[in-house]
CSV table of C-alpha atoms in Angstrom, one decimal:
chain,number,residue,atom,x,y,z
A,1,MET,CA,0.0,0.0,0.0
A,2,ASN,CA,1.4,3.4,-1.0
A,3,ILE,CA,1.1,6.8,0.8
A,4,PHE,CA,-1.6,8.0,-1.6
A,5,ARG,CA,-3.9,5.1,-0.9
A,6,MET,CA,-3.3,5.5,2.8
A,7,VAL,CA,-4.2,9.2,2.8
A,8,GLY,CA,-7.2,8.5,0.7
A,9,ASP,CA,-8.4,5.9,3.2
A,10,LEU,CA,-7.7,8.2,6.0
A,11,LEU,CA,-9.7,11.0,4.4
A,12,HIS,CA,-12.6,8.6,3.8
A,13,LEU,CA,-12.5,7.6,7.5
A,14,VAL,CA,-12.3,11.2,8.7
A,15,SER,CA,-15.2,12.2,6.5
A,16,ILE,CA,-17.5,9.7,8.1
A,17,LEU,CA,-16.2,10.6,11.6
A,18,ILE,CA,-16.9,14.3,10.9
A,19,LEU,CA,-20.5,13.6,9.9
A,20,LEU,CA,-21.1,11.4,13.0
A,21,PHE,CA,-19.6,14.1,15.2
A,22,LYS,CA,-21.7,16.8,13.5
A,23,ILE,CA,-24.9,15.0,14.0
A,24,ARG,CA,-24.1,14.0,17.7
A,25,ARG,CA,-22.8,17.5,18.6
A,26,THR,CA,-25.6,19.5,17.0
A,27,LYS,CA,-28.3,16.9,17.7
A,28,ASN,CA,-29.7,17.4,14.2
A,29,CYS,CA,-29.1,16.3,10.7
A,30,MET,CA,-30.0,19.5,8.9
A,31,GLY,CA,-28.2,19.9,5.5
A,32,ILE,CA,-27.4,16.2,5.3
A,33,SER,CA,-28.9,14.0,2.5
A,34,LEU,CA,-30.4,10.8,3.9
A,35,LYS,CA,-30.6,9.6,0.3
A,36,THR,CA,-26.9,9.9,-0.2
A,37,GLN,CA,-26.2,8.0,3.0
A,38,GLU,CA,-28.6,5.2,1.9
A,39,LEU,CA,-26.9,5.0,-1.5
A,40,TYR,CA,-23.5,4.6,0.3
A,41,ALA,CA,-25.0,1.9,2.5
A,42,LEU,CA,-26.1,0.1,-0.7
A,43,VAL,CA,-22.6,0.6,-2.1
A,44,PHE,CA,-20.9,-0.9,0.9
A,45,VAL,CA,-23.4,-3.9,1.3
A,46,THR,CA,-22.9,-4.9,-2.4
A,47,ARG,CA,-19.2,-4.3,-2.3
A,48,TYR,CA,-18.3,-6.0,0.9
A,49,LEU,CA,-20.1,-9.3,0.6
A,50,ASP,CA,-16.6,-10.7,0.3
A,51,LEU,CA,-16.2,-10.2,4.1
A,52,PHE,CA,-17.7,-13.7,4.5
A,53,TYR,CA,-15.3,-15.5,2.2
A,54,ASN,CA,-12.3,-13.4,1.2
A,55,PHE,CA,-9.8,-12.2,4.0
A,56,LEU,CA,-7.1,-9.9,2.6
A,57,SER,CA,-5.8,-8.3,5.8
A,58,LEU,CA,-6.9,-7.2,9.3
A,59,TYR,CA,-6.7,-3.6,8.1
A,60,ASN,CA,-8.9,-4.2,5.1
A,61,THR,CA,-11.5,-6.2,7.2
A,62,LEU,CA,-11.7,-3.6,9.9
A,63,MET,CA,-12.2,-0.7,7.4
A,64,LYS,CA,-15.0,-2.6,5.7
A,65,ILE,CA,-16.7,-3.3,9.0
A,66,PHE,CA,-16.3,0.4,10.0
A,67,TYR,CA,-17.8,1.7,6.8
A,68,LEU,CA,-20.8,-0.6,7.1
A,69,LEU,CA,-21.5,0.1,10.8
A,70,ALA,CA,-20.8,3.9,10.6
A,71,THR,CA,-23.1,4.3,7.6
A,72,PHE,CA,-25.9,2.4,9.0
A,73,GLY,CA,-25.4,4.3,12.3
A,74,ILE,CA,-25.8,7.6,10.5
A,75,ILE,CA,-29.0,6.3,8.7
A,76,TYR,CA,-30.4,5.3,12.1
A,77,LEU,CA,-29.7,8.7,13.6
A,78,MET,CA,-31.3,10.5,10.7
A,79,ARG,CA,-34.3,8.2,10.3
A,80,PHE,CA,-35.1,7.8,14.0
A,81,LYS,CA,-33.2,9.7,16.7
A,82,TYR,CA,-33.1,13.1,14.9
A,83,LYS,CA,-35.9,12.6,12.4
A,84,ALA,CA,-37.5,15.9,13.3
A,85,SER,CA,-34.5,17.9,11.9
A,86,TYR,CA,-34.3,15.9,8.6
A,87,ASP,CA,-35.1,18.2,5.6
A,88,LYS,CA,-37.2,15.7,3.7
A,89,GLU,CA,-38.7,18.5,1.5
A,90,HIS,CA,-35.4,19.5,-0.1
A,91,ASP,CA,-33.8,16.0,0.0
A,92,ASN,CA,-36.1,14.7,-2.9
A,93,PHE,CA,-33.6,13.5,-5.4
A,94,ARG,CA,-35.1,10.4,-7.3
A,95,VAL,CA,-32.4,7.8,-6.5
A,96,LEU,CA,-34.0,5.2,-8.7
A,97,PHE,CA,-32.6,7.2,-11.6
A,98,LEU,CA,-29.2,6.5,-10.3
A,99,ILE,CA,-29.7,2.9,-9.1
A,100,ALA,CA,-31.4,1.5,-12.2
A,101,PRO,CA,-28.8,2.8,-14.8
A,102,CYS,CA,-25.9,1.6,-12.5
A,103,ALA,CA,-27.4,-1.9,-12.3
A,104,VAL,CA,-28.0,-2.1,-16.1
A,105,LEU,CA,-24.4,-0.8,-16.7
A,106,ALA,CA,-23.0,-3.4,-14.2
A,107,LEU,CA,-24.7,-6.2,-16.1
A,108,LEU,CA,-23.4,-4.9,-19.5
A,109,ILE,CA,-19.9,-3.7,-18.6
A,110,ASN,CA,-18.0,-5.7,-16.0
A,111,GLN,CA,-14.8,-7.7,-15.7
A,112,GLU,CA,-16.6,-11.0,-15.3
A,113,LEU,CA,-20.3,-11.9,-15.6
A,114,THR,CA,-20.6,-13.6,-12.2
A,115,PHE,CA,-23.0,-12.7,-9.3
A,116,PHE,CA,-20.4,-11.2,-7.0
A,117,GLU,CA,-18.4,-9.5,-9.7
A,118,VAL,CA,-21.6,-7.8,-11.1
A,119,LEU,CA,-22.5,-6.6,-7.5
A,120,TRP,CA,-19.0,-5.3,-7.0
A,121,THR,CA,-19.1,-3.5,-10.4
A,122,PHE,CA,-22.5,-2.1,-9.5
A,123,SER,CA,-21.1,-0.7,-6.2
A,124,VAL,CA,-18.3,1.0,-8.2
A,125,TYR,CA,-20.7,2.7,-10.6
A,126,LEU,CA,-23.1,3.7,-7.8
A,127,GLU,CA,-20.4,5.2,-5.6
A,128,ALA,CA,-19.4,7.5,-8.5
A,129,VAL,CA,-22.8,9.1,-8.3
A,130,ALA,CA,-24.0,8.6,-4.7
A,131,ILE,CA,-23.0,12.1,-3.7
A,132,LEU,CA,-25.5,13.6,-6.2
A,133,PRO,CA,-28.4,13.8,-3.7
A,134,GLN,CA,-26.1,15.7,-1.3
A,135,LEU,CA,-25.0,18.1,-3.9
A,136,PHE,CA,-28.6,18.5,-5.1
A,137,LEU,CA,-29.6,19.3,-1.5
A,138,LEU,CA,-26.8,21.8,-1.2
A,139,GLN,CA,-27.9,23.5,-4.4
A,140,ARG,CA,-31.6,23.6,-3.2
A,141,THR,CA,-30.7,25.1,0.2
A,142,GLY,CA,-27.8,27.3,-1.0
A,143,GLU,CA,-25.5,26.8,1.9
A,144,ALA,CA,-23.9,24.3,4.2
A,145,GLU,CA,-22.7,24.4,7.8
A,146,ASN,CA,-18.9,24.2,8.2
A,147,MET,CA,-18.8,20.5,9.4
A,148,THR,CA,-21.1,19.4,6.6
A,149,ALA,CA,-18.9,21.1,4.0
A,150,ASP,CA,-15.8,19.6,5.7
A,151,TYR,CA,-17.4,16.2,5.4
A,152,MET,CA,-18.1,16.6,1.7
A,153,PHE,CA,-14.6,18.0,1.1
A,154,CYS,CA,-12.9,15.0,2.8
A,155,LEU,CA,-15.1,12.6,0.9
A,156,GLY,CA,-14.2,14.3,-2.4
A,157,MET,CA,-10.5,14.4,-1.6
A,158,TYR,CA,-10.5,10.7,-0.7
A,159,ARG,CA,-11.4,9.8,-4.2
A,160,THR,CA,-8.9,12.4,-5.6
A,161,PHE,CA,-6.1,10.7,-3.7
A,162,TYR,CA,-7.2,7.4,-5.0
A,163,ILE,CA,-6.8,8.6,-8.5
A,164,VAL,CA,-3.2,9.6,-7.7
A,165,ASN,CA,-2.8,6.1,-6.2
A,166,TRP,CA,-4.0,4.5,-9.4
A,167,GLY,CA,-1.6,6.6,-11.4
A,168,TYR,CA,1.2,5.6,-9.1
A,169,ARG,CA,0.3,1.9,-9.3
A,170,TYR,CA,0.1,2.1,-13.1
A,171,TYR,CA,3.5,3.7,-13.4
A,172,TYR,CA,5.3,1.5,-11.0
A,173,GLU,CA,3.4,-1.8,-11.1
A,174,GLY,CA,1.6,-1.7,-14.4
A,175,HIS,CA,-1.7,-2.1,-12.6
A,176,THR,CA,-4.8,-1.3,-14.6
A,177,GLN,CA,-8.5,-1.3,-13.6
A,178,TRP,CA,-10.3,0.7,-16.2
A,179,ILE,CA,-13.8,0.4,-14.7
A,180,VAL,CA,-12.7,1.7,-11.4
A,181,TRP,CA,-10.6,4.5,-13.0
A,182,LEU,CA,-13.4,5.8,-15.2
A,183,ALA,CA,-15.9,5.7,-12.4
A,184,GLY,CA,-13.4,7.5,-10.0
A,185,LEU,CA,-12.8,10.3,-12.6
A,186,VAL,CA,-16.6,10.8,-12.9
A,187,GLN,CA,-16.9,10.8,-9.1
A,188,THR,CA,-14.1,13.4,-8.6
A,189,GLY,CA,-15.5,15.5,-11.5
A,190,LEU,CA,-18.8,15.9,-9.7
A,191,TYR,CA,-17.0,17.7,-6.9
A,192,CYS,CA,-15.1,20.2,-8.9
A,193,ASP,CA,-17.7,23.0,-8.5
A,194,PHE,CA,-18.1,22.2,-4.8
A,195,PHE,CA,-14.3,22.3,-4.3
A,196,TYR,CA,-14.1,25.8,-5.7
A,197,TYR,CA,-16.7,27.2,-3.4
A,198,TYR,CA,-15.3,25.3,-0.4
A,199,VAL,CA,-11.9,26.9,-0.9
A,200,ILE,CA,-13.5,30.3,-1.3
A,201,SER,CA,-15.5,29.9,1.9
A,202,LYS,CA,-12.5,28.8,3.9
A,203,TYR,CA,-10.5,31.8,2.5
A,204,TYR,CA,-13.1,34.2,3.7
A,205,GLY,CA,-13.8,32.3,6.9
A,206,LYS,CA,-17.5,31.9,6.2
A,207,ASN,CA,-20.0,29.0,5.8
A,208,LEU,CA,-20.1,27.6,2.3
A,209,SER,CA,-22.8,29.2,0.2
A,210,LEU,CA,-23.7,29.0,-3.4
A,211,PRO,CA,-24.3,32.1,-5.6
A,212,ASN,CA,-28.0,32.9,-6.2
């Protein structure tokens, strides 16, 4: 494992911890898309079925378990404990328009037409677009609290460092994985506009806000 992969994993971990901390500290889930969290839960469930039959390392196993437990924990907090603060009116992205195309694409374009491989490929495609409901919610409300913006920034940078990791592995190891690479580029591309306004907000010391 190289430094870029490690930093990417750390940013992914930190993003989830920031979100959990934000919800617990403020005792609300305002500005957070439940639909995005549920899409990530679907991503992790379909990707990490290999927990039951494929042991790579203790690090890998613990990270998978954390992602699953933390994501379902966030969903629990939003659906039940702090349900009253959930902005259902604005969090109305139709996720079926993301899930269905990803499922069809996974059946058509994959590395091997087997049950687990198709599910894994589906998770790769879905992760690339899972942030869209959160970005849509941000666009609808026009602004985000600092910790919510920090969560989104770390999540976007996690995939950015993974892209660097892929380039590093290709150069030094000759490793290629075109499906993951293309999906990762799409995923990072979706953050570009957000990254710009995030940097601007930090420079001026204000909450992230979008222009009218």
